[in-house]
PDB file of C-alpha atoms in Angstrom:
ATOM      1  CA  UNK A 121      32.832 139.137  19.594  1.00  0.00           C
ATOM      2  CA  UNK A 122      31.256 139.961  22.900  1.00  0.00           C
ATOM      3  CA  UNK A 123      33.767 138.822  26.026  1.00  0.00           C
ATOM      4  CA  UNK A 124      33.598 139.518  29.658  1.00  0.00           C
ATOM      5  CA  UNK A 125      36.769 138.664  31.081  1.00  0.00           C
ATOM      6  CA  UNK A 126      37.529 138.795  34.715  1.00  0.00           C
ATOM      7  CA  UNK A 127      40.675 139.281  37.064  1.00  0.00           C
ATOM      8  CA  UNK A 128      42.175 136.639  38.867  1.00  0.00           C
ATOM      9  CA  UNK A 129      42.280 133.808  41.951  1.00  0.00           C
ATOM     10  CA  UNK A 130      41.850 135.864  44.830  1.00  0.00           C
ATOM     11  CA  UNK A 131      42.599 134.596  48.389  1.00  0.00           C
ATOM     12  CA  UNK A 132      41.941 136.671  51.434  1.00  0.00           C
ATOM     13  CA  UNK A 133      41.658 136.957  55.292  1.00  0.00           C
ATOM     14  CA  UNK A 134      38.490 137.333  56.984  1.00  0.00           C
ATOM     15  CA  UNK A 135      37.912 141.103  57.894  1.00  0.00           C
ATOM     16  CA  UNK A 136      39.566 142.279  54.701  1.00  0.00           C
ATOM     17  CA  UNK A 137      38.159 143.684  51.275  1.00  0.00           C
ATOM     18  CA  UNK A 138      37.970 142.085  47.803  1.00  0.00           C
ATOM     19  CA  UNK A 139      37.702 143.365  44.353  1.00  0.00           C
ATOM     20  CA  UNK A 140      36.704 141.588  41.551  1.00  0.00           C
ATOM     21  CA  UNK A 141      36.970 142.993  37.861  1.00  0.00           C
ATOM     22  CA  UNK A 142      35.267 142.182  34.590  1.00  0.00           C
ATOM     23  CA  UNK A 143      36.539 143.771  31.463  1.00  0.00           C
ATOM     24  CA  UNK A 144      34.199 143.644  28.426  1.00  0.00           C
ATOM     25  CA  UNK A 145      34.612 144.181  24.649  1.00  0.00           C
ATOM     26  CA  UNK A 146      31.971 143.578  21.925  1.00  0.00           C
ATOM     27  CA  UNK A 147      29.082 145.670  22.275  1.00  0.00           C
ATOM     28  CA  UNK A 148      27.908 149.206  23.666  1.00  0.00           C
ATOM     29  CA  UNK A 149      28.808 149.214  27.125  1.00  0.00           C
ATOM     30  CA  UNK A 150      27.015 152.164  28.560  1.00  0.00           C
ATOM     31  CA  UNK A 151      23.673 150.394  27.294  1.00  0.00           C
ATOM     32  CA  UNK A 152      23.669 147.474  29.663  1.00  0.00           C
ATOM     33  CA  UNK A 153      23.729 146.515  33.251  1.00  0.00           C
ATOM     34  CA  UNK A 154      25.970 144.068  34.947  1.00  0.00           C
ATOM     35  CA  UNK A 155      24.565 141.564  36.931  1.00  0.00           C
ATOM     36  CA  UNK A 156      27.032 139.003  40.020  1.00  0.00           C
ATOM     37  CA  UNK A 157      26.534 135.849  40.795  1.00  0.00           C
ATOM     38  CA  UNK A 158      28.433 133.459  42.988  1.00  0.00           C
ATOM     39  CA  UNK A 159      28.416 129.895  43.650  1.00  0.00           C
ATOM     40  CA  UNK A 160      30.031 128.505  46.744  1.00  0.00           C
ATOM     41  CA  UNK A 161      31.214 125.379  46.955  1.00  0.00           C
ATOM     42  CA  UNK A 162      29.249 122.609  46.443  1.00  0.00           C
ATOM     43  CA  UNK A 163      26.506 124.729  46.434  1.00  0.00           C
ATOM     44  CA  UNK A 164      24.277 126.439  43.695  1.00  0.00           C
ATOM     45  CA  UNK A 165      23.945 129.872  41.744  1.00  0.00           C
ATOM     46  CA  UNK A 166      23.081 132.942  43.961  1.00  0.00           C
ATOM     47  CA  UNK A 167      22.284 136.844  42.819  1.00  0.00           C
ATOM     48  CA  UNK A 168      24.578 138.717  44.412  1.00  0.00           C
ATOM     49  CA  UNK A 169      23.752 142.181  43.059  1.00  0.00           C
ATOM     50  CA  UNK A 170      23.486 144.314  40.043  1.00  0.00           C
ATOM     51  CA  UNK A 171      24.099 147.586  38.414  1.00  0.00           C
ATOM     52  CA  UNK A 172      23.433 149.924  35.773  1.00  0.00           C
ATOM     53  CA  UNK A 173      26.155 151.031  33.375  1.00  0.00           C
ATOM     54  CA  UNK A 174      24.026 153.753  32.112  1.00  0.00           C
ATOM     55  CA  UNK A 175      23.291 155.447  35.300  1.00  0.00           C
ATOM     56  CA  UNK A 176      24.725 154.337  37.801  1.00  0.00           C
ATOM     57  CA  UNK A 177      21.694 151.969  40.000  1.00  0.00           C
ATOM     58  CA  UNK A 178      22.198 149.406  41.418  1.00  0.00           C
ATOM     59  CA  UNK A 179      20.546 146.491  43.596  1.00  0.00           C
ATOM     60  CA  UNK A 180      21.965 143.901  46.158  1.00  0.00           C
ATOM     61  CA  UNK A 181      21.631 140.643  47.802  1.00  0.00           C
ATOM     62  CA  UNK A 182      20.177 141.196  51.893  1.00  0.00           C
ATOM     63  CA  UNK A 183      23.696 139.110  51.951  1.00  0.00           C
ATOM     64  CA  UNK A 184      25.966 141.438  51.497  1.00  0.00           C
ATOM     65  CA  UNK A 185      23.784 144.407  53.090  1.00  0.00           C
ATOM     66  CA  UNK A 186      26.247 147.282  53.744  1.00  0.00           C
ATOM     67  CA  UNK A 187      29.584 145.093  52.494  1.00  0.00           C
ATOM     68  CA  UNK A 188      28.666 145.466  48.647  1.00  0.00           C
ATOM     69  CA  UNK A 189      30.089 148.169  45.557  1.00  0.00           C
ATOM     70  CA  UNK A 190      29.219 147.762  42.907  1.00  0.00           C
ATOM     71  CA  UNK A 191      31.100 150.290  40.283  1.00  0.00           C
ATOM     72  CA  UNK A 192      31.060 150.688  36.318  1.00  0.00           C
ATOM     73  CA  UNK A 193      34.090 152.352  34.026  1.00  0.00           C
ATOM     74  CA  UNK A 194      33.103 153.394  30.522  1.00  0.00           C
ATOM     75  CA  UNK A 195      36.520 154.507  29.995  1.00  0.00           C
ATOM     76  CA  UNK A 196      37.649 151.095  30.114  1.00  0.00           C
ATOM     77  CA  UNK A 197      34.095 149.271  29.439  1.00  0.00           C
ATOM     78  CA  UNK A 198      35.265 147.469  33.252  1.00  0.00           C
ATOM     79  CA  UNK A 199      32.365 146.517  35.723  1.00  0.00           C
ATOM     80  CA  UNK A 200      34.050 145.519  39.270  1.00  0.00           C
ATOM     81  CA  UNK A 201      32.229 144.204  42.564  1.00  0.00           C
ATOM     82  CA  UNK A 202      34.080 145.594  45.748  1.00  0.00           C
ATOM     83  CA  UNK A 203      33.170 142.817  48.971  1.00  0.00           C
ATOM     84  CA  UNK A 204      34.172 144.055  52.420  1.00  0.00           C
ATOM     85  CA  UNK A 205      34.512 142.735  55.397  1.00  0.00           C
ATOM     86  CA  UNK A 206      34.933 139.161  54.000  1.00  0.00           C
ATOM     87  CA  UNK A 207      33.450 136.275  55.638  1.00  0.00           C
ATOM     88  CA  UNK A 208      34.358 132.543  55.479  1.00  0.00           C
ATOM     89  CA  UNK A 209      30.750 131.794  53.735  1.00  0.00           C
ATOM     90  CA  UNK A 210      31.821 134.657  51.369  1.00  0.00           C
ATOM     91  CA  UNK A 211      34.078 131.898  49.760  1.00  0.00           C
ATOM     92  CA  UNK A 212      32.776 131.206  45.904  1.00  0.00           C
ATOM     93  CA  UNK A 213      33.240 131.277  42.163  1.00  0.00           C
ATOM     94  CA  UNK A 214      32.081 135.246  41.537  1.00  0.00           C
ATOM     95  CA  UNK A 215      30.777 135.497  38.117  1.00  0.00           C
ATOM     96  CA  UNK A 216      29.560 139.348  36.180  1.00  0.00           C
ATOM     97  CA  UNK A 217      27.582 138.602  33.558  1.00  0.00           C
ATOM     98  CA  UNK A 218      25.923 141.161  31.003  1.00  0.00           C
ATOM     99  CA  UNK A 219      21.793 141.860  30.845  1.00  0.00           C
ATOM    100  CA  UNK A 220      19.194 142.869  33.298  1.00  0.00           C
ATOM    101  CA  UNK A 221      17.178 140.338  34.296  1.00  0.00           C
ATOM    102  CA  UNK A 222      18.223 136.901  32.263  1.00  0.00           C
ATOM    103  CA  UNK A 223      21.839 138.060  31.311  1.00  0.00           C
ATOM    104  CA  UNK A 224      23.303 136.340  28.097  1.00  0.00           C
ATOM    105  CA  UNK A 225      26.721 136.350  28.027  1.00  0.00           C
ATOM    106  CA  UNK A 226      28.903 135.698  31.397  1.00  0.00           C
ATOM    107  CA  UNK A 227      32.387 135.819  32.160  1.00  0.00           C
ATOM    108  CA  UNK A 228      34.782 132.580  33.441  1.00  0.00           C
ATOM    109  CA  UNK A 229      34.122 133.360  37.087  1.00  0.00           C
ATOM    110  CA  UNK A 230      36.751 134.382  40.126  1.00  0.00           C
ATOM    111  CA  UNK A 231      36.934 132.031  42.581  1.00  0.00           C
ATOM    112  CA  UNK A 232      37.777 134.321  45.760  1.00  0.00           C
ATOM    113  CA  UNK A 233      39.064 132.218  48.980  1.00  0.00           C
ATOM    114  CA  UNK A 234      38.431 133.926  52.543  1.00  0.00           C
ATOM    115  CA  UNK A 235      40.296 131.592  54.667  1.00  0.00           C
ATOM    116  CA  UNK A 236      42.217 132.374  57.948  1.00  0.00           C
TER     117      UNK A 236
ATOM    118  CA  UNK B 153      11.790 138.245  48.796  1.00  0.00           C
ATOM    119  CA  UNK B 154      10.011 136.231  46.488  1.00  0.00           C
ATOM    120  CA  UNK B 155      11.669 132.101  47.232  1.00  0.00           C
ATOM    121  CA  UNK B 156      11.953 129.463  44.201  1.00  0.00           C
ATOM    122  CA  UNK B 157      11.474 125.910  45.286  1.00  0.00           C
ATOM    123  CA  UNK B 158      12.996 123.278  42.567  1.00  0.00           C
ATOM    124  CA  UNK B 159      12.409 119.936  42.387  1.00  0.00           C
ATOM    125  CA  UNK B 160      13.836 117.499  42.249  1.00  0.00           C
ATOM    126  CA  UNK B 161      17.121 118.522  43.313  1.00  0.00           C
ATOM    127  CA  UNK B 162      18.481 115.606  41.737  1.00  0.00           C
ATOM    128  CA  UNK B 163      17.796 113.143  39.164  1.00  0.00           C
ATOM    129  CA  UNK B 164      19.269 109.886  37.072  1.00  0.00           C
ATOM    130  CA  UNK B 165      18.708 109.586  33.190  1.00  0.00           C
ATOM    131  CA  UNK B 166      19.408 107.782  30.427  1.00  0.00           C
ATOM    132  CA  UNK B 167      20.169 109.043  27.137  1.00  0.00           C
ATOM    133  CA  UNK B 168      17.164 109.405  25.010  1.00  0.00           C
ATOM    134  CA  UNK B 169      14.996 109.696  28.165  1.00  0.00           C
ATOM    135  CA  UNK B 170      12.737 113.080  28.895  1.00  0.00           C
ATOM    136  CA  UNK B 171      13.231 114.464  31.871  1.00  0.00           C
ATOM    137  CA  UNK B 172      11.253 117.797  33.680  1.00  0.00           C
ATOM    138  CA  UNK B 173      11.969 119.701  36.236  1.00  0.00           C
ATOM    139  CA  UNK B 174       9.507 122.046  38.116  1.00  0.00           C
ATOM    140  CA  UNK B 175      10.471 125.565  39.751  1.00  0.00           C
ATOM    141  CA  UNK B 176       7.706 127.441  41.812  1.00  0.00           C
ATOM    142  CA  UNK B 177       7.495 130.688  42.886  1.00  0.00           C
ATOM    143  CA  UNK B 178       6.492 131.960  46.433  1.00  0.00           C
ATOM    144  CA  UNK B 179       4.508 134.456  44.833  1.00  0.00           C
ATOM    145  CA  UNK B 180       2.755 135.595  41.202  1.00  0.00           C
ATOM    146  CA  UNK B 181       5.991 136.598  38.954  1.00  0.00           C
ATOM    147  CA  UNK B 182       3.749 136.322  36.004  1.00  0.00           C
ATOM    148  CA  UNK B 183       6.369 134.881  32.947  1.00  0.00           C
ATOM    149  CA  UNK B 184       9.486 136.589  34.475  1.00  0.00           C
ATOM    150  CA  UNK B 185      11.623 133.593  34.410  1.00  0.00           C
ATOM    151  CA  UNK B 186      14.135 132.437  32.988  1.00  0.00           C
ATOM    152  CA  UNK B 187      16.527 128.691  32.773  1.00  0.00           C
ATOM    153  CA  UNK B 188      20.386 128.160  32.876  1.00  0.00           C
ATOM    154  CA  UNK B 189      22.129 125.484  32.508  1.00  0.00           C
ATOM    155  CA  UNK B 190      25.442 124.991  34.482  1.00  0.00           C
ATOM    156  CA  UNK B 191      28.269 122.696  33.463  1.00  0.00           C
ATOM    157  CA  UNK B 192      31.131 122.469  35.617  1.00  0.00           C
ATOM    158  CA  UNK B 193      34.010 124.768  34.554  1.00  0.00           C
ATOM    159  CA  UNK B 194      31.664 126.751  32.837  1.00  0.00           C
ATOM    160  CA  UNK B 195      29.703 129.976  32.723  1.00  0.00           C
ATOM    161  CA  UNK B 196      25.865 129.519  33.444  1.00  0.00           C
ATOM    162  CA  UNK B 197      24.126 129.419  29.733  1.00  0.00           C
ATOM    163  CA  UNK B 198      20.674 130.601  29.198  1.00  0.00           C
ATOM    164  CA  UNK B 199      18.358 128.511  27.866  1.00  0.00           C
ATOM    165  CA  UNK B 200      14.779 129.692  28.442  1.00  0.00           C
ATOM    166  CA  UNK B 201      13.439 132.996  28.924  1.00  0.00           C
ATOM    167  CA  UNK B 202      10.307 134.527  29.302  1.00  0.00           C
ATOM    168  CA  UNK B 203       9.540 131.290  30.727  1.00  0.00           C
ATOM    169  CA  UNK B 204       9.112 129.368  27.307  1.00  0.00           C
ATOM    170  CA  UNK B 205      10.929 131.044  24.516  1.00  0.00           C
ATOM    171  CA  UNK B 206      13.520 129.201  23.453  1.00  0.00           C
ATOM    172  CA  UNK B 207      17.053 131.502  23.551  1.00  0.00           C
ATOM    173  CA  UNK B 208      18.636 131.718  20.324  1.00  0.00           C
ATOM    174  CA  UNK B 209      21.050 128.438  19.380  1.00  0.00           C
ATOM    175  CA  UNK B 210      19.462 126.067  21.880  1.00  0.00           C
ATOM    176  CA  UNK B 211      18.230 122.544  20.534  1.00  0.00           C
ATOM    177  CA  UNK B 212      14.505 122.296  20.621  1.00  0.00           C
ATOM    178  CA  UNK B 213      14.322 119.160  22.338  1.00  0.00           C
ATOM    179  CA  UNK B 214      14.562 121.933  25.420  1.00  0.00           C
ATOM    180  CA  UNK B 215      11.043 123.458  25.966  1.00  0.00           C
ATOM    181  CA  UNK B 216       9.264 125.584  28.936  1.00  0.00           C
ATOM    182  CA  UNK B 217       6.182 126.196  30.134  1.00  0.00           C
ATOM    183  CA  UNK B 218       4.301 127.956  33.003  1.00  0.00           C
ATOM    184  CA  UNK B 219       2.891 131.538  34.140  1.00  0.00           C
ATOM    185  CA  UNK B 220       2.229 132.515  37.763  1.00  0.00           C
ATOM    186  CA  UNK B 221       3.633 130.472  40.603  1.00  0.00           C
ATOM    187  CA  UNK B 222       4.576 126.967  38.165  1.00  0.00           C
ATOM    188  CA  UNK B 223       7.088 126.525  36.238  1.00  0.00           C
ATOM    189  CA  UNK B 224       8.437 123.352  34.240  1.00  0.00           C
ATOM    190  CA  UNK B 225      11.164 122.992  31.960  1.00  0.00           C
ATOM    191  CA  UNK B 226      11.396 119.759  29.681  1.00  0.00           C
ATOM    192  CA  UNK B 227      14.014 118.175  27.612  1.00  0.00           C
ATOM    193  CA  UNK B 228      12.950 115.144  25.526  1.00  0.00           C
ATOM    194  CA  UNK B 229      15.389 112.550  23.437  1.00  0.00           C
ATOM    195  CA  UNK B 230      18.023 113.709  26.603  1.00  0.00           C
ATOM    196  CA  UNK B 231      21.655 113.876  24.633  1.00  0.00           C
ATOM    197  CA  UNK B 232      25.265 113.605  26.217  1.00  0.00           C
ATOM    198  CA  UNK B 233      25.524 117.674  26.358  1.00  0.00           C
ATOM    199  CA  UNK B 234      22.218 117.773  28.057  1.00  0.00           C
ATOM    200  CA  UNK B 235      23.743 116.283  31.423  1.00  0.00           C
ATOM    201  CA  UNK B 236      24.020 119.295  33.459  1.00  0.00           C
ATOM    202  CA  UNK B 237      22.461 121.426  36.311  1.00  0.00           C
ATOM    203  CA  UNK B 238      19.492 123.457  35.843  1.00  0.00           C
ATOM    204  CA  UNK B 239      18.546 126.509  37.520  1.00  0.00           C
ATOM    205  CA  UNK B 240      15.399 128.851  37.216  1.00  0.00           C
ATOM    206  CA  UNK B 241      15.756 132.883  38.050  1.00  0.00           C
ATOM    207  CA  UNK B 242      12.817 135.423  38.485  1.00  0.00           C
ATOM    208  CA  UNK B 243      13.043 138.822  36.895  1.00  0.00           C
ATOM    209  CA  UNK B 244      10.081 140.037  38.512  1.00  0.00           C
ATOM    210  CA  UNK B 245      11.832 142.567  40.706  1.00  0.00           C
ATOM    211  CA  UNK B 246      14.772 142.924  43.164  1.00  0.00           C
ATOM    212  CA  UNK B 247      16.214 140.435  45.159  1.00  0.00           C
ATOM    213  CA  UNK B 248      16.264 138.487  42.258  1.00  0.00           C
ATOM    214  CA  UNK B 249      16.865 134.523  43.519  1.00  0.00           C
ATOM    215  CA  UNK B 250      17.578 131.552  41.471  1.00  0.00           C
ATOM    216  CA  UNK B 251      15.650 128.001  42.729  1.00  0.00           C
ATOM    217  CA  UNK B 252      18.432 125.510  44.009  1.00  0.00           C
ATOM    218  CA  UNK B 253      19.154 123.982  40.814  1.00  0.00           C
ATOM    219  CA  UNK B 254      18.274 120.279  39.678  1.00  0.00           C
ATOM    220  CA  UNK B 255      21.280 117.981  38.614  1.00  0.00           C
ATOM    221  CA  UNK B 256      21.013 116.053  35.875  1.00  0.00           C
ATOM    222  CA  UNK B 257      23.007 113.279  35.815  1.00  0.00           C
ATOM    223  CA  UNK B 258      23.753 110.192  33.768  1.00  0.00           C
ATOM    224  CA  UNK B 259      21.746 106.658  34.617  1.00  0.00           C
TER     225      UNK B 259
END
């Protein structure tokens, strides 16, 4: 069945980098892109970014405007979102999910913590 | 960047009630939109896409309609599972942005 499943709790001081995985199994990989979304808390669902696993694009949040990567591995079918220089506001549930556009299928979500 | 305005942010129902919830766009994005629903714990689900086809294994007491700037999505005969937050997303090009989301919660 198709599964996105991402790495783990992160918690990190402002200034420093994050990376977020998202391994997936099920389908084609190379045919779709990956789409991130994070929720802060008490707050709602925001695009973060998005990128191709077939070539390679991507497209970002104004956000995270010169903090974002956004990489793809067809080796190991793995989509990962790099966040530098991390902010307190950065602080949310980070959640790849599969599609372009309307994605289907999501993974359980990172919660990354950016607290001094 | 095109801005989607929900309303209301919140609202109180009881079960069997019907409920809608309106998402407009700050500019034309034709039918490029899509619903979620958000539990908490939980991944976002898709509901509506296309702004009013139904996404496969979704109860059809959930409908959508709209084109343009106006959006609505509906649910009638509201049921236990249905008590959630909703949230539109354009498609119509990059940013994408999702409208603030509307809470359903129970009366």
């Amino acid at each position: 069945q198709i599964q996105l499943v991402q790495s783990g709790v992160e918690v990190k001081r402002p200034g420093a980098s994050v990376k977020v995985s998202c391994k997936t199994s099920g389908f084609s990989f190379s045919s779709y892109g990956f789409m991130w979304v994070r929720q802060a808390p008490g707050s709602g669902l925001e695009w973060v970014g998005w990128v191709s696993a077939w070539n390679g694009d991507t497209n970002h949040s104004e956000n995270v405007e010169g903090r974002i990567t956004m990489t793809t591995d067809a080796s190991t079918k793995t989509v990962s979102l790099e966040l530098r220089n991390l902010r307190s506001d950065d602080t949310a549930v980070y959640y790849c999910a599969r599609g372009k556009g309307l994605p289907d299928y999501w993974g359980q979500g990172t919660l990354v913590t950016v607290s001094s | 960047a095109i801005q989607m305005t929900q309303s209301p942010s919140s609202l109180s129902a009881s079960v069997g009630d019907s409920v809608t919830i309106t998402c407009r766009a700050s500019q034309n994005i034709r039918q490029d939109l899509g619903w979620y629903q958000h539990k908490p714990g939980s991944a976002p689900r898709l509901v509506i896409y296309a702004a009013s086809t139904l996404q496969g294994g979704v109860p059809a007491r959930i409908s959508a309609r709209g084109s343009g700037t106006d959006f609505t999505l509906t649910i009638s005969s509201l049921q236990p599972e249905d008590f959630a937050t909703y949230y539109c997303l354009h498609q119509y090009n990059y940013p994408q942005s999702f409208g603030q989301g509307t809470r359903v919660d129970i009366k």
